[in-house]
Amino acid sequence: MGPSFTKFQVGAILGFMNIALFSDSYLPAKNGVVTVMVQSRKALEAMGHHVVVVTVENSPESRKTRPDDPNVFRVRAIPLGLGTNEFIGFPQKRKIMAFLREHNIEIIHSHTEFYMAHAAKSIGKAMRLPTIATTHTMWEDFYNFYIPMARLIPVKAIRKVVKRLFKKFYALINVSSKARDYFKKDFMLPQIPSVVIPNAVDMEAFINKKDTPDELLQMRRNWNIPEDNTVLLFVGRIGEEKRVLELLDIAINLVKRFEKVTMLFVGVGPMLEQMKKKTGQIYLDHRIIFTGYLNWNDLHTYYAMSDIFTTVSLSEMHSMTVLEALTSGLPVVTRSDSSFFDTVLHGENGYRGDSDIEVERYLEELITDNDKRRAFGEASRDIARRFTIETHAKKTLAFYQAVIEAYPHPLDETKTAQAVAAVDAV
């Protein structure tokens, strides 16, 4: 008898990859990183590759609601707190290694910087597997809002921590030029090879049904929004790091100035009650609306019934909600930040303001110009086609292939970047 092979070994022989994604957050949790992982996994599997996820047990309650998935390995975890819905995992390395061997894993891809990232690095080293990471978060912008006594911590200390977290990865994926430029600075990790692979949206999954005009009108009525009002939309975490208080001030000015304007905030977070209270005190709670949490599968309807998407956040790496707005054909107005340079093309599908005052002025311009709004929206749809999940998956695979072929020798960053960029030309 000849040698016997598992189906995962057969897949590798046929040219399909066996990939492990590590994260401190996964379904049923809802956030940008989870969305990226779920969509990437789906696209990679559709191409014939085998993907497993190593993550945390979100909570005892989640065991009742999350689907039973044999390709997801969960470790014991406790809530992180600090105003977040995240969990701290306690990896059982031997069990994880047995799981990875069972699935004949060839590459480990971390989508976190914390406990599961440490597990990914140590397990990758022990199993002699290349271990890479995606840089999802700009911690210099976030730590002030989530670490107790953060103002006593110098930014140099945060840089040192982030550097320590990432320095043992074989290579990095940056989701934007902003992320790449940050990690290439002399005080960070310029020596680690990296490429830029922007986030993407699974358009088919996001727009899972076409809303009729009557359905969109009914949704407006559900929120007491007049049919002829211009609706401004923000989707995201209602937290200080998103500068939602500053956006609220802009919204207050605009709804006072324009009788037929409504501002819609979609999401939850620690600033939600404070913002609701403020709008109630000035009797604008019928014009500035807070939806709270919405299921991702329903979000497209809120984009579809809106007219302009806006955010003044300066802490993004590569905003998923902006990509969703583009997919929905909305003009977009943001602050001028390099994380938006490839999605919000100034004067083409929206505007990037150098200040909050400029953002307000650009919103006013679009509120009063229906033709420009329509033209910008059409341009947004065209731009969205550059960020399909299929393109994202192909670029990621090109990166994986270069990493697997080079490991354990140094990765040629220039050739790898060229291989990833070549996907756009296909």
CSV table of C-alpha atoms in Angstrom, one decimal:
chain,number,residue,atom,x,y,z
A,1,MET,CA,0.0,0.0,0.0
A,2,GLY,CA,1.1,3.5,-0.8
A,3,PRO,CA,1.3,6.4,1.7
A,4,SER,CA,-2.0,7.8,3.0
A,5,PHE,CA,-2.7,11.5,3.1
A,6,THR,CA,-5.2,13.6,4.9
A,7,LYS,CA,-7.5,15.8,2.8
A,8,PHE,CA,-5.4,18.9,3.9
A,9,GLN,CA,-2.2,17.3,2.7
A,10,VAL,CA,-3.8,16.4,-0.6
A,11,GLY,CA,-5.0,20.1,-0.9
A,12,ALA,CA,-1.4,21.3,-0.3
A,13,ILE,CA,-0.1,18.9,-3.0
A,14,LEU,CA,-2.7,20.3,-5.5
A,15,GLY,CA,-1.6,23.8,-4.8
A,16,PHE,CA,-4.2,24.9,-2.2
A,17,MET,CA,-2.9,26.5,1.0
A,18,ASN,CA,-3.7,25.6,4.6
A,19,ILE,CA,-4.0,28.8,6.5
A,20,ALA,CA,-4.5,29.6,10.2
A,21,LEU,CA,-5.9,33.0,11.3
A,22,PHE,CA,-5.3,34.0,14.9
A,23,SER,CA,-7.3,36.7,16.7
A,24,ASP,CA,-8.6,37.9,20.1
A,25,SER,CA,-12.0,38.6,18.5
A,26,TYR,CA,-14.2,36.6,16.3
A,27,LEU,CA,-17.9,35.7,15.7
A,28,PRO,CA,-20.3,36.4,17.3
A,29,ALA,CA,-18.4,39.6,18.1
A,30,LYS,CA,-19.0,42.5,15.7
A,31,ASN,CA,-16.1,44.8,14.8
A,32,GLY,CA,-14.0,45.8,11.8
A,33,VAL,CA,-11.3,43.1,12.4
A,34,VAL,CA,-14.0,40.4,12.7
A,35,THR,CA,-15.6,41.6,9.5
A,36,VAL,CA,-12.2,41.5,7.7
A,37,MET,CA,-11.5,38.0,8.9
A,38,VAL,CA,-14.9,36.5,8.1
A,39,GLN,CA,-14.9,38.0,4.6
A,40,SER,CA,-11.3,36.9,3.9
A,41,ARG,CA,-11.9,33.4,5.2
A,42,LYS,CA,-15.0,33.1,3.0
A,43,ALA,CA,-13.2,34.4,-0.1
A,44,LEU,CA,-10.1,32.1,0.4
A,45,GLU,CA,-12.3,29.1,1.0
A,46,ALA,CA,-14.2,29.9,-2.2
A,47,MET,CA,-10.9,29.7,-4.1
A,48,GLY,CA,-10.3,26.2,-2.7
A,49,HIS,CA,-8.0,27.0,0.2
A,50,HIS,CA,-8.4,25.6,3.7
A,51,VAL,CA,-8.7,28.2,6.5
A,52,VAL,CA,-8.9,27.7,10.3
A,53,VAL,CA,-9.4,30.3,13.0
A,54,VAL,CA,-7.8,30.2,16.4
A,55,THR,CA,-9.5,32.7,18.7
A,56,VAL,CA,-11.1,33.3,22.1
A,57,GLU,CA,-14.3,32.0,23.7
A,58,ASN,CA,-16.2,35.3,23.7
A,59,SER,CA,-18.4,34.4,26.7
A,60,PRO,CA,-20.4,31.5,28.2
A,61,GLU,CA,-23.5,33.0,26.5
A,62,SER,CA,-21.9,33.1,23.1
A,63,ARG,CA,-21.6,29.3,23.1
A,64,LYS,CA,-25.4,29.2,22.7
A,65,THR,CA,-25.5,31.6,19.8
A,66,ARG,CA,-22.3,31.0,17.7
A,67,PRO,CA,-22.4,28.3,15.1
A,68,ASP,CA,-20.5,25.1,15.8
A,69,ASP,CA,-17.6,25.3,13.4
A,70,PRO,CA,-15.0,22.4,13.5
A,71,ASN,CA,-12.4,24.8,11.9
A,72,VAL,CA,-12.6,27.3,14.7
A,73,PHE,CA,-10.5,26.5,17.8
A,74,ARG,CA,-11.5,28.6,20.9
A,75,VAL,CA,-9.4,29.2,24.0
A,76,ARG,CA,-10.6,30.2,27.5
A,77,ALA,CA,-10.9,33.9,27.9
A,78,ILE,CA,-12.1,36.7,30.3
A,79,PRO,CA,-13.5,40.1,29.4
A,80,LEU,CA,-11.0,42.9,28.9
A,81,GLY,CA,-13.2,45.6,30.2
A,82,LEU,CA,-11.9,49.2,29.7
A,83,GLY,CA,-15.2,50.1,28.0
A,84,THR,CA,-14.8,47.5,25.3
A,85,ASN,CA,-16.5,44.2,24.4
A,86,GLU,CA,-13.1,42.4,23.8
A,87,PHE,CA,-11.7,39.4,25.6
A,88,ILE,CA,-8.3,38.3,26.8
A,89,GLY,CA,-7.5,34.8,25.8
A,90,PHE,CA,-5.4,32.2,27.6
A,91,PRO,CA,-4.0,30.0,24.8
A,92,GLN,CA,-3.3,26.3,25.5
A,93,LYS,CA,-0.4,26.0,23.2
A,94,ARG,CA,-0.1,22.2,23.0
A,95,LYS,CA,-3.7,21.8,22.1
A,96,ILE,CA,-3.5,24.6,19.5
A,97,MET,CA,-0.4,23.0,18.0
A,98,ALA,CA,-2.2,19.6,17.8
A,99,PHE,CA,-5.1,21.4,16.0
A,100,LEU,CA,-2.8,23.1,13.5
A,101,ARG,CA,-0.9,19.8,12.8
A,102,GLU,CA,-4.2,18.1,12.2
A,103,HIS,CA,-5.0,20.7,9.6
A,104,ASN,CA,-1.5,20.6,8.1
A,105,ILE,CA,-1.2,24.4,8.5
A,106,GLU,CA,1.5,26.1,6.3
A,107,ILE,CA,1.3,29.7,7.5
A,108,ILE,CA,0.0,31.6,10.5
A,109,HIS,CA,-1.6,35.0,10.1
A,110,SER,CA,-2.3,37.1,13.2
A,111,HIS,CA,-5.0,39.7,13.2
A,112,THR,CA,-4.3,40.9,16.8
A,113,GLU,CA,-1.4,42.3,18.8
A,114,PHE,CA,-2.3,40.7,22.2
A,115,TYR,CA,-2.4,37.3,23.8
A,116,MET,CA,-3.3,35.4,20.7
A,117,ALA,CA,-0.6,37.2,18.8
A,118,HIS,CA,2.0,36.0,21.4
A,119,ALA,CA,0.6,32.5,20.9
A,120,ALA,CA,0.9,32.8,17.2
A,121,LYS,CA,4.5,33.8,17.3
A,122,SER,CA,5.6,31.2,19.8
A,123,ILE,CA,3.7,28.4,18.1
A,124,GLY,CA,5.0,29.5,14.7
A,125,LYS,CA,8.5,29.3,16.0
A,126,ALA,CA,8.0,25.9,17.6
A,127,MET,CA,6.4,24.5,14.5
A,128,ARG,CA,8.8,26.3,12.2
A,129,LEU,CA,6.0,28.1,10.3
A,130,PRO,CA,6.1,31.6,8.9
A,131,THR,CA,4.0,33.9,11.1
A,132,ILE,CA,2.8,37.2,9.7
A,133,ALA,CA,0.5,39.9,11.1
A,134,THR,CA,-1.9,42.6,9.8
A,135,THR,CA,-1.6,46.0,11.5
A,136,HIS,CA,-5.2,47.0,12.1
A,137,THR,CA,-5.0,49.6,14.8
A,138,MET,CA,-3.1,52.9,15.3
A,139,TRP,CA,-2.5,52.5,19.1
A,140,GLU,CA,-1.0,55.9,19.4
A,141,ASP,CA,-4.4,57.3,18.7
A,142,PHE,CA,-6.4,54.8,20.8
A,143,TYR,CA,-4.5,54.4,24.1
A,144,ASN,CA,-5.6,57.7,25.6
A,145,PHE,CA,-9.2,56.6,25.5
A,146,TYR,CA,-8.9,53.0,26.9
A,147,ILE,CA,-6.0,52.8,29.3
A,148,PRO,CA,-6.5,54.2,32.8
A,149,MET,CA,-4.3,57.2,33.6
A,150,ALA,CA,-3.3,57.2,30.0
A,151,ARG,CA,-2.3,60.9,30.1
A,152,LEU,CA,0.5,59.9,32.4
A,153,ILE,CA,1.9,57.6,29.8
A,154,PRO,CA,4.3,59.2,27.2
A,155,VAL,CA,3.7,58.3,23.6
A,156,LYS,CA,7.2,56.9,23.4
A,157,ALA,CA,6.2,54.2,25.8
A,158,ILE,CA,3.3,53.2,23.6
A,159,ARG,CA,5.5,53.0,20.6
A,160,LYS,CA,7.9,50.8,22.5
A,161,VAL,CA,5.1,48.4,23.5
A,162,VAL,CA,3.7,48.3,19.9
A,163,LYS,CA,7.2,47.7,18.6
A,164,ARG,CA,7.7,44.8,21.0
A,165,LEU,CA,4.4,43.3,20.0
A,166,PHE,CA,5.2,43.2,16.3
A,167,LYS,CA,9.0,42.8,16.1
A,168,LYS,CA,9.1,39.0,16.0
A,169,PHE,CA,6.7,38.6,13.1
A,170,TYR,CA,8.3,37.4,9.9
A,171,ALA,CA,6.4,40.0,7.8
A,172,LEU,CA,3.6,42.5,8.0
A,173,ILE,CA,0.5,43.4,6.0
A,174,ASN,CA,-0.4,47.1,6.3
A,175,VAL,CA,-4.0,48.0,5.4
A,176,SER,CA,-3.1,51.5,4.1
A,177,SER,CA,-0.1,53.7,3.3
A,178,LYS,CA,-0.7,55.4,6.7
A,179,ALA,CA,0.0,52.1,8.4
A,180,ARG,CA,3.0,51.3,6.2
A,181,ASP,CA,4.5,54.8,6.7
A,182,TYR,CA,4.1,54.5,10.5
A,183,PHE,CA,5.7,51.1,10.8
A,184,LYS,CA,8.6,52.1,8.5
A,185,LYS,CA,9.6,55.1,10.7
A,186,ASP,CA,13.0,54.8,12.3
A,187,PHE,CA,11.6,54.5,15.8
A,188,MET,CA,9.3,51.5,14.7
A,189,LEU,CA,10.2,48.5,12.6
A,190,PRO,CA,11.6,49.6,9.3
A,191,GLN,CA,13.5,46.3,9.0
A,192,ILE,CA,10.5,44.1,8.9
A,193,PRO,CA,9.3,43.4,5.3
A,194,SER,CA,5.8,44.6,4.6
A,195,VAL,CA,3.2,45.2,1.9
A,196,VAL,CA,0.0,47.3,1.6
A,197,ILE,CA,-3.2,45.3,1.1
A,198,PRO,CA,-6.2,47.5,1.7
A,199,ASN,CA,-9.3,46.3,3.5
A,200,ALA,CA,-12.2,45.2,1.3
A,201,VAL,CA,-15.9,44.6,1.3
A,202,ASP,CA,-17.8,41.5,0.3
A,203,MET,CA,-20.2,43.4,-1.9
A,204,GLU,CA,-22.5,40.4,-2.5
A,205,ALA,CA,-22.8,39.7,1.2
A,206,PHE,CA,-23.1,43.4,2.2
A,207,ILE,CA,-25.8,44.2,-0.3
A,208,ASN,CA,-27.7,41.0,0.4
A,209,LYS,CA,-30.9,42.3,-1.1
A,210,LYS,CA,-32.0,45.2,-3.1
A,211,ASP,CA,-34.2,47.6,-1.1
A,212,THR,CA,-37.2,48.9,-3.0
A,213,PRO,CA,-38.0,52.6,-2.9
A,214,ASP,CA,-41.1,51.8,-0.7
A,215,GLU,CA,-38.9,49.8,1.7
A,216,LEU,CA,-36.5,52.7,2.0
A,217,LEU,CA,-39.3,55.1,2.5
A,218,GLN,CA,-40.8,52.9,5.2
A,219,MET,CA,-37.4,52.7,7.0
A,220,ARG,CA,-37.4,56.5,7.1
A,221,ARG,CA,-40.9,56.6,8.5
A,222,ASN,CA,-39.8,54.1,11.2
A,223,TRP,CA,-37.4,56.8,12.4
A,224,ASN,CA,-39.7,59.7,11.7
A,225,ILE,CA,-37.4,61.0,9.0
A,226,PRO,CA,-39.4,63.1,6.4
A,227,GLU,CA,-39.2,61.7,2.8
A,228,ASP,CA,-37.5,64.8,1.4
A,229,ASN,CA,-34.9,65.3,4.1
A,230,THR,CA,-31.2,65.0,3.4
A,231,VAL,CA,-29.8,62.3,5.7
A,232,LEU,CA,-26.2,62.5,6.9
A,233,LEU,CA,-24.8,59.1,8.1
A,234,PHE,CA,-22.1,58.0,10.5
A,235,VAL,CA,-21.6,54.3,11.2
A,236,GLY,CA,-19.1,53.1,13.8
A,237,ARG,CA,-18.2,52.9,17.4
A,238,ILE,CA,-19.6,55.8,19.4
A,239,GLY,CA,-16.3,56.5,21.2
A,240,GLU,CA,-14.0,59.4,21.7
A,241,GLU,CA,-11.4,57.9,19.5
A,242,LYS,CA,-13.8,58.4,16.6
A,243,ARG,CA,-14.2,62.1,17.5
A,244,VAL,CA,-18.0,61.6,17.6
A,245,LEU,CA,-18.4,64.6,20.0
A,246,GLU,CA,-16.8,66.8,17.3
A,247,LEU,CA,-19.1,65.3,14.7
A,248,LEU,CA,-22.1,65.9,16.9
A,249,ASP,CA,-21.2,69.6,17.1
A,250,ILE,CA,-21.1,69.7,13.3
A,251,ALA,CA,-24.4,67.9,13.0
A,252,ILE,CA,-26.0,70.4,15.5
A,253,ASN,CA,-24.9,73.3,13.4
A,254,LEU,CA,-26.2,71.8,10.2
A,255,VAL,CA,-29.6,70.7,11.4
A,256,LYS,CA,-30.1,74.2,13.0
A,257,ARG,CA,-29.1,75.8,9.7
A,258,PHE,CA,-31.1,73.5,7.4
A,259,GLU,CA,-34.6,72.6,8.2
A,260,LYS,CA,-34.6,69.5,6.0
A,261,VAL,CA,-31.5,67.7,7.3
A,262,THR,CA,-31.3,64.7,9.6
A,263,MET,CA,-28.2,63.2,11.2
A,264,LEU,CA,-28.1,59.5,11.8
A,265,PHE,CA,-25.5,57.9,14.2
A,266,VAL,CA,-25.4,54.1,13.9
A,267,GLY,CA,-23.5,52.2,16.5
A,268,VAL,CA,-22.9,51.8,20.2
A,269,GLY,CA,-20.1,52.9,22.5
A,270,PRO,CA,-19.3,54.7,25.8
A,271,MET,CA,-20.2,58.2,24.5
A,272,LEU,CA,-23.7,57.2,23.3
A,273,GLU,CA,-25.7,58.2,26.3
A,274,GLN,CA,-23.9,61.5,26.7
A,275,MET,CA,-24.6,62.4,23.1
A,276,LYS,CA,-28.3,61.4,23.4
A,277,LYS,CA,-28.6,63.6,26.5
A,278,LYS,CA,-27.0,66.6,24.8
A,279,THR,CA,-29.3,66.4,21.8
A,280,GLY,CA,-32.3,66.0,24.0
A,281,GLN,CA,-31.4,69.0,26.1
A,282,ILE,CA,-31.4,71.2,23.1
A,283,TYR,CA,-34.6,69.6,21.6
A,284,LEU,CA,-32.9,68.2,18.6
A,285,ASP,CA,-33.4,64.5,19.3
A,286,HIS,CA,-35.9,64.3,16.5
A,287,ARG,CA,-33.3,65.6,14.0
A,288,ILE,CA,-30.2,63.8,15.3
A,289,ILE,CA,-31.0,60.2,15.7
A,290,PHE,CA,-29.1,57.4,17.5
A,291,THR,CA,-30.0,53.9,16.3
A,292,GLY,CA,-27.9,51.9,18.7
A,293,TYR,CA,-26.6,48.5,17.7
A,294,LEU,CA,-27.7,47.2,14.3
A,295,ASN,CA,-27.1,43.7,12.8
A,296,TRP,CA,-24.5,44.0,10.0
A,297,ASN,CA,-26.9,42.2,7.6
A,298,ASP,CA,-29.3,45.1,8.0
A,299,LEU,CA,-26.8,47.9,7.7
A,300,HIS,CA,-27.0,48.3,3.9
A,301,THR,CA,-30.5,49.6,4.3
A,302,TYR,CA,-29.4,52.5,6.4
A,303,TYR,CA,-26.7,53.4,3.9
A,304,ALA,CA,-29.2,53.1,1.1
A,305,MET,CA,-31.7,55.4,2.8
A,306,SER,CA,-29.0,58.0,3.5
A,307,ASP,CA,-27.5,60.7,1.2
A,308,ILE,CA,-24.1,61.5,2.6
A,309,PHE,CA,-21.6,59.6,4.7
A,310,THR,CA,-19.3,61.5,7.1
A,311,THR,CA,-16.7,61.0,9.8
A,312,VAL,CA,-14.1,63.2,11.4
A,313,SER,CA,-12.2,60.4,12.9
A,314,LEU,CA,-8.4,60.7,12.7
A,315,SER,CA,-7.7,57.2,14.3
A,316,GLU,CA,-8.5,55.0,11.3
A,317,MET,CA,-6.1,52.7,9.6
A,318,HIS,CA,-8.4,51.9,6.6
A,319,SER,CA,-12.1,52.4,7.4
A,320,MET,CA,-14.4,49.6,6.7
A,321,THR,CA,-17.5,51.8,7.1
A,322,VAL,CA,-16.1,54.2,4.4
A,323,LEU,CA,-15.8,51.2,2.1
A,324,GLU,CA,-19.4,50.2,2.8
A,325,ALA,CA,-20.4,53.8,2.0
A,326,LEU,CA,-18.6,53.6,-1.3
A,327,THR,CA,-20.2,50.3,-2.1
A,328,SER,CA,-23.6,51.9,-1.3
A,329,GLY,CA,-23.0,54.8,-3.7
A,330,LEU,CA,-22.7,57.6,-1.1
A,331,PRO,CA,-20.6,60.7,-1.4
A,332,VAL,CA,-18.2,60.8,1.6
A,333,VAL,CA,-16.9,63.7,3.6
A,334,THR,CA,-14.0,63.1,6.1
A,335,ARG,CA,-11.1,64.8,7.7
A,336,SER,CA,-7.9,64.9,5.7
A,337,ASP,CA,-6.1,61.8,6.9
A,338,SER,CA,-3.9,59.5,4.9
A,339,SER,CA,-6.1,56.5,5.8
A,340,PHE,CA,-8.7,57.9,3.4
A,341,PHE,CA,-6.4,58.9,0.5
A,342,ASP,CA,-7.3,55.9,-1.6
A,343,THR,CA,-11.0,55.8,-0.8
A,344,VAL,CA,-12.1,59.5,-0.6
A,345,LEU,CA,-10.8,61.3,-3.7
A,346,HIS,CA,-11.1,65.0,-3.0
A,347,GLY,CA,-13.5,66.6,-5.5
A,348,GLU,CA,-14.3,63.3,-7.2
A,349,ASN,CA,-16.4,61.2,-4.8
A,350,GLY,CA,-16.3,63.5,-1.7
A,351,TYR,CA,-14.1,65.8,0.2
A,352,ARG,CA,-11.4,65.7,2.9
A,353,GLY,CA,-11.4,68.7,5.1
A,354,ASP,CA,-8.3,70.0,6.8
A,355,SER,CA,-10.4,71.0,9.8
A,356,ASP,CA,-13.8,70.3,11.3
A,357,ILE,CA,-14.9,73.7,10.0
A,358,GLU,CA,-14.0,72.6,6.5
A,359,VAL,CA,-15.8,69.3,6.9
A,360,GLU,CA,-18.9,71.3,7.9
A,361,ARG,CA,-18.5,73.6,4.9
A,362,TYR,CA,-18.2,70.6,2.5
A,363,LEU,CA,-21.2,68.9,4.0
A,364,GLU,CA,-23.2,72.1,3.5
A,365,GLU,CA,-22.1,72.2,-0.1
A,366,LEU,CA,-23.3,68.7,-0.8
A,367,ILE,CA,-26.6,69.3,1.2
A,368,THR,CA,-27.4,72.1,-1.2
A,369,ASP,CA,-26.2,70.5,-4.5
A,370,ASN,CA,-28.2,67.5,-5.5
A,371,ASP,CA,-26.4,67.1,-8.8
A,372,LYS,CA,-23.0,67.0,-7.2
A,373,ARG,CA,-24.2,64.6,-4.6
A,374,ARG,CA,-25.5,62.3,-7.3
A,375,ALA,CA,-22.2,62.5,-9.4
A,376,PHE,CA,-20.1,61.9,-6.3
A,377,GLY,CA,-22.2,58.9,-5.4
A,378,GLU,CA,-21.7,57.3,-8.8
A,379,ALA,CA,-18.0,57.9,-8.5
A,380,SER,CA,-18.0,56.2,-5.1
A,381,ARG,CA,-19.4,53.0,-6.7
A,382,ASP,CA,-16.7,53.1,-9.3
A,383,ILE,CA,-14.0,53.5,-6.6
A,384,ALA,CA,-15.5,50.7,-4.5
A,385,ARG,CA,-14.8,48.2,-7.3
A,386,ARG,CA,-11.1,48.6,-6.5
A,387,PHE,CA,-11.7,47.1,-3.0
A,388,THR,CA,-13.6,43.8,-3.7
A,389,ILE,CA,-13.0,40.9,-1.4
A,390,GLU,CA,-11.9,38.8,-4.4
A,391,THR,CA,-9.1,41.2,-5.1
A,392,HIS,CA,-8.2,41.4,-1.5
A,393,ALA,CA,-8.0,37.6,-1.3
A,394,LYS,CA,-5.9,37.3,-4.4
A,395,LYS,CA,-3.4,39.9,-3.0
A,396,THR,CA,-3.3,38.1,0.3
A,397,LEU,CA,-2.6,34.8,-1.5
A,398,ALA,CA,0.2,36.4,-3.5
A,399,PHE,CA,1.7,37.6,-0.2
A,400,TYR,CA,1.3,34.2,1.5
A,401,GLN,CA,3.0,32.4,-1.5
A,402,ALA,CA,6.0,34.8,-1.4
A,403,VAL,CA,6.3,34.3,2.4
A,404,ILE,CA,6.1,30.5,2.2
A,405,GLU,CA,8.6,30.3,-0.6
A,406,ALA,CA,11.1,32.6,1.2
A,407,TYR,CA,10.8,31.3,4.8
A,408,PRO,CA,13.0,30.9,6.8
A,409,HIS,CA,15.3,33.2,4.7
A,410,PRO,CA,14.7,37.0,4.5
A,411,LEU,CA,11.7,38.0,2.4
A,412,ASP,CA,12.5,40.3,-0.6
A,413,GLU,CA,10.1,43.2,0.1
A,414,THR,CA,10.4,44.8,-3.3
A,415,LYS,CA,9.6,41.6,-5.2
A,416,THR,CA,6.8,40.7,-2.9
A,417,ALA,CA,5.2,44.1,-3.2
A,418,GLN,CA,5.5,43.8,-7.0
A,419,ALA,CA,3.8,40.4,-6.9
A,420,VAL,CA,0.9,41.8,-4.7
A,421,ALA,CA,0.6,44.9,-7.0
A,422,ALA,CA,0.5,42.7,-10.1
A,423,VAL,CA,-2.9,41.4,-8.9
A,424,ASP,CA,-4.5,44.7,-9.9
A,425,ALA,CA,-3.2,44.3,-13.5
A,426,VAL,CA,-4.8,40.9,-14.0
